[in-house]
PDB file of C-alpha atoms in Angstrom:
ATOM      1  CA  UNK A   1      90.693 101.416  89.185  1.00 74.00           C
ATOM      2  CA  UNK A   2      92.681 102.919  91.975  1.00 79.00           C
ATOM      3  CA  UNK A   3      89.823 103.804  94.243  1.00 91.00           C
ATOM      4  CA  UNK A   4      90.530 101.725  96.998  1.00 93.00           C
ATOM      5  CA  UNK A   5      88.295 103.512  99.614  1.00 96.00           C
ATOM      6  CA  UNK A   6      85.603 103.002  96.892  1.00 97.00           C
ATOM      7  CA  UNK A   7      86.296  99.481  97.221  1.00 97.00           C
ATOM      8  CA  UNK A   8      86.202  98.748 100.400  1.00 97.00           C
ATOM      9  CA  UNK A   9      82.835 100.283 101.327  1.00 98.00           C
ATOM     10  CA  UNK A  10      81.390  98.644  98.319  1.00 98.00           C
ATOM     11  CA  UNK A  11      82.647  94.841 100.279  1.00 98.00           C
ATOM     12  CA  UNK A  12      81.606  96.968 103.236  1.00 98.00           C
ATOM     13  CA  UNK A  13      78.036  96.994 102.593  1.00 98.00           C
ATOM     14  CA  UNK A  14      77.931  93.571 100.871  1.00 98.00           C
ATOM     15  CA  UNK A  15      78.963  92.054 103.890  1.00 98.00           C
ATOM     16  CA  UNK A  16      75.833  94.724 106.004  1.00 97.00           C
ATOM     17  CA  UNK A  17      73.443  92.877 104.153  1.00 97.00           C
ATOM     18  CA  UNK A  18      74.814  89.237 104.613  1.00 97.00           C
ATOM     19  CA  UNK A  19      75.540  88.247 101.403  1.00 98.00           C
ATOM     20  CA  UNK A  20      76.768  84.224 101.477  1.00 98.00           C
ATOM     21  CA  UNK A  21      79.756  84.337  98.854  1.00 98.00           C
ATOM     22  CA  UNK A  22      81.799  87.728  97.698  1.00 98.00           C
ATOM     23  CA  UNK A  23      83.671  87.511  93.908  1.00 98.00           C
ATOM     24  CA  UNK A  24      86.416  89.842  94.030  1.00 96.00           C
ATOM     25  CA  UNK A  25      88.935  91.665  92.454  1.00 94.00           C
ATOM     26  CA  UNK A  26      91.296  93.441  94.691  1.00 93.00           C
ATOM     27  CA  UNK A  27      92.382  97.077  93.559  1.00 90.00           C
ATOM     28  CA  UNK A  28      95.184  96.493  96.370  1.00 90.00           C
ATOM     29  CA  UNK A  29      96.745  92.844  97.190  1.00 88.00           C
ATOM     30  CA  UNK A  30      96.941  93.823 100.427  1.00 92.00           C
ATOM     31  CA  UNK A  31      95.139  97.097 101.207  1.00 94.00           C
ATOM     32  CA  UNK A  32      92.154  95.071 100.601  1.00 96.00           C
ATOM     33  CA  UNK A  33      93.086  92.358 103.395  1.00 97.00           C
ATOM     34  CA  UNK A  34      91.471  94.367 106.295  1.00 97.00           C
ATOM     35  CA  UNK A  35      87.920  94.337 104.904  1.00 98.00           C
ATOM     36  CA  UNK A  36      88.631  90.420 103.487  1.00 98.00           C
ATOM     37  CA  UNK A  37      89.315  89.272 106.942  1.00 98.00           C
ATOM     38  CA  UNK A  38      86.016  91.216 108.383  1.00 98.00           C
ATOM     39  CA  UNK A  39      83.970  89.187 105.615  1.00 98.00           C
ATOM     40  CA  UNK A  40      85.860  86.041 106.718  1.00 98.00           C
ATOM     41  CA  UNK A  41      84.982  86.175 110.570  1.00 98.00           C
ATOM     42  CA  UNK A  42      80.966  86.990 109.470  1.00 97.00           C
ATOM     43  CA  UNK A  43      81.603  83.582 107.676  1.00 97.00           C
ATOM     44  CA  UNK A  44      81.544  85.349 104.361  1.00 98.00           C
ATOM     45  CA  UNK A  45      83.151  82.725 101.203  1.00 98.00           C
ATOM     46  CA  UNK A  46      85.655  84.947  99.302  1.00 98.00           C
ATOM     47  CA  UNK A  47      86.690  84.382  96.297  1.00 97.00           C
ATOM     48  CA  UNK A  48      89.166  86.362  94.211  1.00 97.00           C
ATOM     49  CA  UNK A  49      89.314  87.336  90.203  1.00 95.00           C
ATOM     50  CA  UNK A  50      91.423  89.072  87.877  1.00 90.00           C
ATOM     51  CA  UNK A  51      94.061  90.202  91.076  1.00 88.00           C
ATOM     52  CA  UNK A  52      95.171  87.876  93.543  1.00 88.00           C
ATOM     53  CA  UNK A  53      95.120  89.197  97.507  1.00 92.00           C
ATOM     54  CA  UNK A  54      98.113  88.504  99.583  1.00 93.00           C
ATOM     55  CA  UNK A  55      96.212  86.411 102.011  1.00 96.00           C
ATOM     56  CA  UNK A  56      94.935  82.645 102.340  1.00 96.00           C
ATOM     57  CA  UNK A  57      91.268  83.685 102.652  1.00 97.00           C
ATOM     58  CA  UNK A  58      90.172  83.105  99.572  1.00 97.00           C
ATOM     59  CA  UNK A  59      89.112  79.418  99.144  1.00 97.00           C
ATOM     60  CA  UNK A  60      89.926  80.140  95.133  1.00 98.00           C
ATOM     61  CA  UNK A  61      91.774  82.592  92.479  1.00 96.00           C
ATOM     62  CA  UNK A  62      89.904  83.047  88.955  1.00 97.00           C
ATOM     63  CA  UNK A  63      92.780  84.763  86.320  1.00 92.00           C
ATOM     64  CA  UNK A  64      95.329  84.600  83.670  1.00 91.00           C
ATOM     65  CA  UNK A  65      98.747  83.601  84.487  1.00 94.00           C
ATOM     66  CA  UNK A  66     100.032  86.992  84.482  1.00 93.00           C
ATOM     67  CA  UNK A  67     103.980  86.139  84.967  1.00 96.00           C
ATOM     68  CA  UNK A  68     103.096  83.305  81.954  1.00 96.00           C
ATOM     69  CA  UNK A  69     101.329  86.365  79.778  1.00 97.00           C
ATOM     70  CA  UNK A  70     104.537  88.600  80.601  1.00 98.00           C
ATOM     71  CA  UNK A  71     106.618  86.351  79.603  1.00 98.00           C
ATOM     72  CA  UNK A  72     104.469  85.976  75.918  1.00 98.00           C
ATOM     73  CA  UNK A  73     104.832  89.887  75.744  1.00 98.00           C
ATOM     74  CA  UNK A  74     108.724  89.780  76.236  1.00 98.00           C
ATOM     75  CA  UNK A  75     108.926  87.063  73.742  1.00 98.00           C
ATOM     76  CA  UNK A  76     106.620  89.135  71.221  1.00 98.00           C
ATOM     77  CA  UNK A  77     108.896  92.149  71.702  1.00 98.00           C
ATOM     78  CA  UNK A  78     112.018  90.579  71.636  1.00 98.00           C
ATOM     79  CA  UNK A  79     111.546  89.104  68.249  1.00 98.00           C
ATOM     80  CA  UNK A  80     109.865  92.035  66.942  1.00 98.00           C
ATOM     81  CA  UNK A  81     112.894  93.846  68.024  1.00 98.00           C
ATOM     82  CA  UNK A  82     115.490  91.428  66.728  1.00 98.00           C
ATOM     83  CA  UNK A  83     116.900  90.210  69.741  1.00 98.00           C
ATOM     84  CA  UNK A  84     118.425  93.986  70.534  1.00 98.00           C
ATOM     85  CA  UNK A  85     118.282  97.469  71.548  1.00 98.00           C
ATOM     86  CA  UNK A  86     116.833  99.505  74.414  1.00 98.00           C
ATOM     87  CA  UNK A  87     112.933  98.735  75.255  1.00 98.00           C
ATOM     88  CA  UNK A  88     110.700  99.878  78.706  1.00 98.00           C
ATOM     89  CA  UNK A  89     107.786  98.614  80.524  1.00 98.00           C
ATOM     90  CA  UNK A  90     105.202 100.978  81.347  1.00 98.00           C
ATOM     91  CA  UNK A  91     102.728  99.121  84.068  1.00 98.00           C
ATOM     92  CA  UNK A  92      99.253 100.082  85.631  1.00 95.00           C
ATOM     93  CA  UNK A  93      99.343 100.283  89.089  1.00 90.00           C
ATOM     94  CA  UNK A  94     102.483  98.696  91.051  1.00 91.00           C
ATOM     95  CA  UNK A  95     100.703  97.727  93.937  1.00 84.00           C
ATOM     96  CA  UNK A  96      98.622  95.113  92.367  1.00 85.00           C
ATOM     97  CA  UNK A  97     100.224  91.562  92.061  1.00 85.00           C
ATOM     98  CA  UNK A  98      99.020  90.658  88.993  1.00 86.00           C
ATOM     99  CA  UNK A  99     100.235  93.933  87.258  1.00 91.00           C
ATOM    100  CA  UNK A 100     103.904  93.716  88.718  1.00 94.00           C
ATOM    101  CA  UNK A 101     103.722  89.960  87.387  1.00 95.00           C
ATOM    102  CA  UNK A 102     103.457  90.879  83.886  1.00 97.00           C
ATOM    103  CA  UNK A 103     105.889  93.088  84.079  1.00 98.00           C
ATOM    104  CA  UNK A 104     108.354  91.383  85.692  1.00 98.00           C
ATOM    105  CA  UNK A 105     107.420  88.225  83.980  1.00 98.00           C
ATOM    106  CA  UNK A 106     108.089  90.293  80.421  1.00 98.00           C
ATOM    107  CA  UNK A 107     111.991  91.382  81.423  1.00 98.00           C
ATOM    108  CA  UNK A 108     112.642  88.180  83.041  1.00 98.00           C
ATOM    109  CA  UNK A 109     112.093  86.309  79.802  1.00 98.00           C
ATOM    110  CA  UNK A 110     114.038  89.075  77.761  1.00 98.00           C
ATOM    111  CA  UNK A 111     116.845  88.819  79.993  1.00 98.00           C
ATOM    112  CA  UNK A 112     117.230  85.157  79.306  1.00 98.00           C
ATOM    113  CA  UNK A 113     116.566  85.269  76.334  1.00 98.00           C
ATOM    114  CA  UNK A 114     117.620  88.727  74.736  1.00 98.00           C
ATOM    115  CA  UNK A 115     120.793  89.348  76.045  1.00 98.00           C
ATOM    116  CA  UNK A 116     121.917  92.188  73.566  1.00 98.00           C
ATOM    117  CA  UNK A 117     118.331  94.357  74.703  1.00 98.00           C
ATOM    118  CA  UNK A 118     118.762  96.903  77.418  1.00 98.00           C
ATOM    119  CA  UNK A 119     116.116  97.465  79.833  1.00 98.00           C
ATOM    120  CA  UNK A 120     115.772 101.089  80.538  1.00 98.00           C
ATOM    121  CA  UNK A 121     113.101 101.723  82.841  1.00 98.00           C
ATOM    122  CA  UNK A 122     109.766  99.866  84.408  1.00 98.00           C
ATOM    123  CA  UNK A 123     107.294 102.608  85.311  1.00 98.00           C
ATOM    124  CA  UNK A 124     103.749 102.363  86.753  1.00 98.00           C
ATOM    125  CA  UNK A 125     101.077 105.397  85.866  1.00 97.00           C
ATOM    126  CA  UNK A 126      98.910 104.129  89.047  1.00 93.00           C
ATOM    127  CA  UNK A 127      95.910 104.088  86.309  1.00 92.00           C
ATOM    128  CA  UNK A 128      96.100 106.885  85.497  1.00 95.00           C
ATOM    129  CA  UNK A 129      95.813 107.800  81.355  1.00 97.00           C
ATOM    130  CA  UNK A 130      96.962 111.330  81.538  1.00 97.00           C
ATOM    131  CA  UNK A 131      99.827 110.228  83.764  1.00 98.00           C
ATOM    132  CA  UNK A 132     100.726 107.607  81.662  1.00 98.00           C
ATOM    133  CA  UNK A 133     100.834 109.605  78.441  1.00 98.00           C
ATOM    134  CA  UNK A 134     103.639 112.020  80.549  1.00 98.00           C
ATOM    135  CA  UNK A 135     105.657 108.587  81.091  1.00 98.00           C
ATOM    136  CA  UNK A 136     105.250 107.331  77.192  1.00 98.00           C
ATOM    137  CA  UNK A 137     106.294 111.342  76.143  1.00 98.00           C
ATOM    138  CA  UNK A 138     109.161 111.436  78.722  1.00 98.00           C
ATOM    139  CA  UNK A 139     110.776 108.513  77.970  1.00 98.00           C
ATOM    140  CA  UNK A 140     110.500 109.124  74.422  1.00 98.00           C
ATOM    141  CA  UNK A 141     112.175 112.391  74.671  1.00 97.00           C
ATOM    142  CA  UNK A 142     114.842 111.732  76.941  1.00 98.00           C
ATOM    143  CA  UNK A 143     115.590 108.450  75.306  1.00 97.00           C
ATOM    144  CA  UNK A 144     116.071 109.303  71.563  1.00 96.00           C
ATOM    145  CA  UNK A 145     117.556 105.451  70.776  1.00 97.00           C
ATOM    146  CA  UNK A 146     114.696 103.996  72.557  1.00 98.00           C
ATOM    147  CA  UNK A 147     113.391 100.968  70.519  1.00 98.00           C
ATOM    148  CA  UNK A 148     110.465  98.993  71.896  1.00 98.00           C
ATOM    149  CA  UNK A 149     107.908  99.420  74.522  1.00 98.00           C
ATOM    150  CA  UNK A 150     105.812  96.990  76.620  1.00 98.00           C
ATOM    151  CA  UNK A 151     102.790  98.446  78.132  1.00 98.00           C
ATOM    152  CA  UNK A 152     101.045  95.583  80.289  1.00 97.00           C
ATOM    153  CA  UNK A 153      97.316  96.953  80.666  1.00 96.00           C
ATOM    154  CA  UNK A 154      94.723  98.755  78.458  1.00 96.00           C
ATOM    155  CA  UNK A 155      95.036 101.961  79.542  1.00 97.00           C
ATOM    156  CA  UNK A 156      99.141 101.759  78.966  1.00 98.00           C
ATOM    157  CA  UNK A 157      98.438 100.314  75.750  1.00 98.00           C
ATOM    158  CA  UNK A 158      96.270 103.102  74.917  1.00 98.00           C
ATOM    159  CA  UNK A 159      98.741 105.971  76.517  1.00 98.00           C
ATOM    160  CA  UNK A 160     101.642 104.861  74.033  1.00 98.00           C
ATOM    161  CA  UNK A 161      99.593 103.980  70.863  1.00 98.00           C
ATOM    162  CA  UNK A 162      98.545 107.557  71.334  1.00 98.00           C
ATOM    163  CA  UNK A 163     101.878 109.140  71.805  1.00 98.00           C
ATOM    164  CA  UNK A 164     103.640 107.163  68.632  1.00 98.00           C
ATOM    165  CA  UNK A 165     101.282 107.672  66.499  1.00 96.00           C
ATOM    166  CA  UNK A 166     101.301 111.962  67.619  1.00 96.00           C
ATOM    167  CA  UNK A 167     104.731 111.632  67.372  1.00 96.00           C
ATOM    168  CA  UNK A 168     104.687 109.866  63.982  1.00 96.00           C
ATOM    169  CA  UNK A 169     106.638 106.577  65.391  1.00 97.00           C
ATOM    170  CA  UNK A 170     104.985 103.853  64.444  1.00 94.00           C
ATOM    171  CA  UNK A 171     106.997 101.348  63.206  1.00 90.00           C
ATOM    172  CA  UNK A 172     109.744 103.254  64.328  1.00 96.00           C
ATOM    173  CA  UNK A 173     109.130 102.138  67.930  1.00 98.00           C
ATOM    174  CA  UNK A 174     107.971  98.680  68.461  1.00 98.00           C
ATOM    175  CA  UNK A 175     105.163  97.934  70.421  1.00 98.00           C
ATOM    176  CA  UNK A 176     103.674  95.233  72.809  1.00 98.00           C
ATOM    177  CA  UNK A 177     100.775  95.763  74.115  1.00 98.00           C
ATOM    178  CA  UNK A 178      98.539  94.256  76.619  1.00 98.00           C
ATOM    179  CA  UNK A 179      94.449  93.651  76.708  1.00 95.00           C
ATOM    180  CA  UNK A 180      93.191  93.074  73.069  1.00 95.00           C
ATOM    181  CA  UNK A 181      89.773  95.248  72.922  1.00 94.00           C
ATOM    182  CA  UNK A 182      87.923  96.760  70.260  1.00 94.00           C
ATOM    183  CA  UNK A 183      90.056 100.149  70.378  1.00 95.00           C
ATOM    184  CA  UNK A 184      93.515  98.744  71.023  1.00 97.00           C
ATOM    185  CA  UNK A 185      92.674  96.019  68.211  1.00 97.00           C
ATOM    186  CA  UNK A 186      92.999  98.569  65.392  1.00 97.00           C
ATOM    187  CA  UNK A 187      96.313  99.783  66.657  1.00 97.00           C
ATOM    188  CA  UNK A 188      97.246  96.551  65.105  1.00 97.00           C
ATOM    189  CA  UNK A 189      95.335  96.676  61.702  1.00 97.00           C
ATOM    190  CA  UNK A 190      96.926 100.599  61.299  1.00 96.00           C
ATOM    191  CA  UNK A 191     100.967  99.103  62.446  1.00 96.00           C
ATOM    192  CA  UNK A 192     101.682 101.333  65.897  1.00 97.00           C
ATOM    193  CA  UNK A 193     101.306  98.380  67.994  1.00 98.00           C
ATOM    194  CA  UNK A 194     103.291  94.645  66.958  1.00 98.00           C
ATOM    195  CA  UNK A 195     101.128  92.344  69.067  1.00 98.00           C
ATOM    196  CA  UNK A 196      98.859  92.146  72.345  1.00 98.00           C
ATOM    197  CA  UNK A 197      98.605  89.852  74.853  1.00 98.00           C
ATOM    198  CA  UNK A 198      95.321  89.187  75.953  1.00 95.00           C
ATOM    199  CA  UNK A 199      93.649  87.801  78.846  1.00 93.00           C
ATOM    200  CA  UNK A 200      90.127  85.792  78.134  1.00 93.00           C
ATOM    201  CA  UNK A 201      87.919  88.273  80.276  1.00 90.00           C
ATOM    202  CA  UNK A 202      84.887  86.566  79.693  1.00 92.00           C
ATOM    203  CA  UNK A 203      86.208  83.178  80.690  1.00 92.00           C
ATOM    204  CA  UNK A 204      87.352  84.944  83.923  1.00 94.00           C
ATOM    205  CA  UNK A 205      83.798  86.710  84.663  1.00 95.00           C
ATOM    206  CA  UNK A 206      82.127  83.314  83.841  1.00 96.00           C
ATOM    207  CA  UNK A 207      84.122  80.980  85.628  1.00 97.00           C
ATOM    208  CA  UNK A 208      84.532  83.432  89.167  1.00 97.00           C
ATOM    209  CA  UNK A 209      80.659  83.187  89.413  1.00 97.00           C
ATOM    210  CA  UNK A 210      80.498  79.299  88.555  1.00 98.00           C
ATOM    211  CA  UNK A 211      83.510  78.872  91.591  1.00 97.00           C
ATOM    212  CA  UNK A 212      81.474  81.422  93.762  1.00 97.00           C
ATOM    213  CA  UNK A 213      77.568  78.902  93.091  1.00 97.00           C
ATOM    214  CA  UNK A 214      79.741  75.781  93.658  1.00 98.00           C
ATOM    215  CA  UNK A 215      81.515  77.182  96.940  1.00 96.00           C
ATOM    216  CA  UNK A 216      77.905  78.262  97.798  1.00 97.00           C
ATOM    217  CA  UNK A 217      77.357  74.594  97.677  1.00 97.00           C
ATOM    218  CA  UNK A 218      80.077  73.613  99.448  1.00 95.00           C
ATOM    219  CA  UNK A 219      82.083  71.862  96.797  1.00 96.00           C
ATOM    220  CA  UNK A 220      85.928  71.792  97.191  1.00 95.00           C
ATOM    221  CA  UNK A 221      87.712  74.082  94.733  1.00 97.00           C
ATOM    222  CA  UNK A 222      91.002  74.224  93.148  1.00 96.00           C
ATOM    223  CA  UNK A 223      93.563  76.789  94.252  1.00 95.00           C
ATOM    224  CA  UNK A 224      93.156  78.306  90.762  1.00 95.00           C
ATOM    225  CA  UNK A 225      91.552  78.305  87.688  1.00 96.00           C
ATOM    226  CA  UNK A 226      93.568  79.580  84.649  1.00 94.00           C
ATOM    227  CA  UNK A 227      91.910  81.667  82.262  1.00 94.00           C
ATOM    228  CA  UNK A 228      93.563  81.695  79.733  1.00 92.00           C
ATOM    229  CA  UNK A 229      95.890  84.178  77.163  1.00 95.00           C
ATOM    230  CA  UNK A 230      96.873  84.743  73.666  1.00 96.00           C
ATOM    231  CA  UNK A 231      98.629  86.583  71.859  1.00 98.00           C
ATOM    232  CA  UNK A 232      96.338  89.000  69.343  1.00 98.00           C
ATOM    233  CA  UNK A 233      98.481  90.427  66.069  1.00 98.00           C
ATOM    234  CA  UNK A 234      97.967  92.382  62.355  1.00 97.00           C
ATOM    235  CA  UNK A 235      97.707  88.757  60.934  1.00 97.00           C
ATOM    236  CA  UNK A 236      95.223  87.201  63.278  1.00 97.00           C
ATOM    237  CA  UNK A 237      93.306  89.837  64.892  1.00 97.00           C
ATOM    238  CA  UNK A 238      90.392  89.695  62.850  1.00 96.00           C
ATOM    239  CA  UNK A 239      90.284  85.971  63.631  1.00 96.00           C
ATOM    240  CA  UNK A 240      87.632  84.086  65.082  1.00 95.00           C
ATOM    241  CA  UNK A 241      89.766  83.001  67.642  1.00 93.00           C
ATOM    242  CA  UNK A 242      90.670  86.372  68.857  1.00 96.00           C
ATOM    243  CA  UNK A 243      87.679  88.177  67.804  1.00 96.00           C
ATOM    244  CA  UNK A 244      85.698  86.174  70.431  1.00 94.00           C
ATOM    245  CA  UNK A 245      87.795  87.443  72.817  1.00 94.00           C
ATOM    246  CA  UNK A 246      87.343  90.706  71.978  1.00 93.00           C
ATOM    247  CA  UNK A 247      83.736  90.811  70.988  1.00 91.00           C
ATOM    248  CA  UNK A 248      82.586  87.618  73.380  1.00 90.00           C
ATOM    249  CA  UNK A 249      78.653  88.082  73.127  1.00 88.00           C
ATOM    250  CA  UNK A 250      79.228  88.831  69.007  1.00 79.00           C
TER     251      UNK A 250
END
């Protein structure tokens, strides 16, 4: 996920064998720019998913509203919290637009609308699992009055479900999570983790490949395409609603 070199030669060779239309989704909003622009001037259709790329290349940008989906998870975790106390982000990897949008969407919306919570900290593990599990223990420990988390990707979601439930916090601690998946889904059903906010990824797969066929053809596009988000929690995650999210193909 933070393999950016890896990334690059992978565009790298798609653009050595002439492809017509590249569907992609940046590890870097602008470390991938470079390579973008070399596709571009080969006459190369981009088009961008998941994580948008500081650049007006692509003709198109499939994803979730991520400052919209922040927002959702500061609104989750400030009424789980009650409106106060001290809560921190933990984010994936700060260089990614997308990624800083949900976090910043999430303290934006508690700020105007939770005065009496305290932001603490916003802290990015770069992708990292082991590194985020140091950030969720750290805080922890050095915060004893700490009362609610937002972790704003799957792996963040996993790192702090892991360390309150070690730690014997759940329901002590509240937690938002991001990314509603199989394993994260039961941190609902056993109480460590409030609510999730979670992005339609098979919506977002689908609908980048119908954009790439109909650029391909030479139709115009739309500057984006939402994707969609909800909101995944102990009394609806076994929905069938949020279960196709989770389990698309069944």
């Amino acid at each position: 996920e933070t393999d950016l070199d890896g990334q690059v030669r992978l565009i790298e060779n798609a653009i050595n064998k002439g492809v017509d239309v590249i569907v992609l989704a940046p590890i870097d909003s602008v470390g991938n720019v470079p390579v973008v622009e070399m596709a571009a001037e080969k006459g190369i259709k981009v088009i961008t998913f998941n994580s948008k790329l500081e650049s007006d290349i692509p003709l198109t940008h499939v994803a979730t509203d991520n400052w919209a989906a922040g927002e959702l998870g500061g609104q989750a975790l400030g009424e789980a919290m009650g409106g106060e106390g001290k809560y921190a982000v933990i984010g994936a990897v700060e260089s990614v637009k997308n990624n800083r949008d949900r976090s910043d969407g999430c303290t934006s919306y508690i700020e105007e609308h939770f005065p009496d919570m305290e932001l603490i900290t916003v802290q990015y593990c770069e992708g990292d699992m082991n590194k985020a599990l140091s950030i969720a223990t750290d805080l922890i420990t050095a915060n004893p009055d700490l009362k609610g988390f937002f972790t704003n990707n799957e792996t963040t979601t996993i790192a702090l479900a892991t360390v309150l439930a070690e730690q014997g916090l759940k329901g002590e601690i509240i937690h938002v999570g991001f990314d509603a998946t199989i394993q994260t889904a039961d941190y609902l059903r056993d109480g460590t983790t409030a609510a999730i906010v979670t992005q339609v990824p098979y919506n977002m797969g689908y609908i980048a490949v119908e954009k790439a066929l109909a650029a391909y053809d030479g139709e115009e596009l739309e500057e984006t395409y939402d994707t969609g988000v909800a909101l995944a929690t102990p009394e609806n995650v076994d929905s069938e609603e949020i279960q196709s999210i989770i389990n698309p193909l069944g």
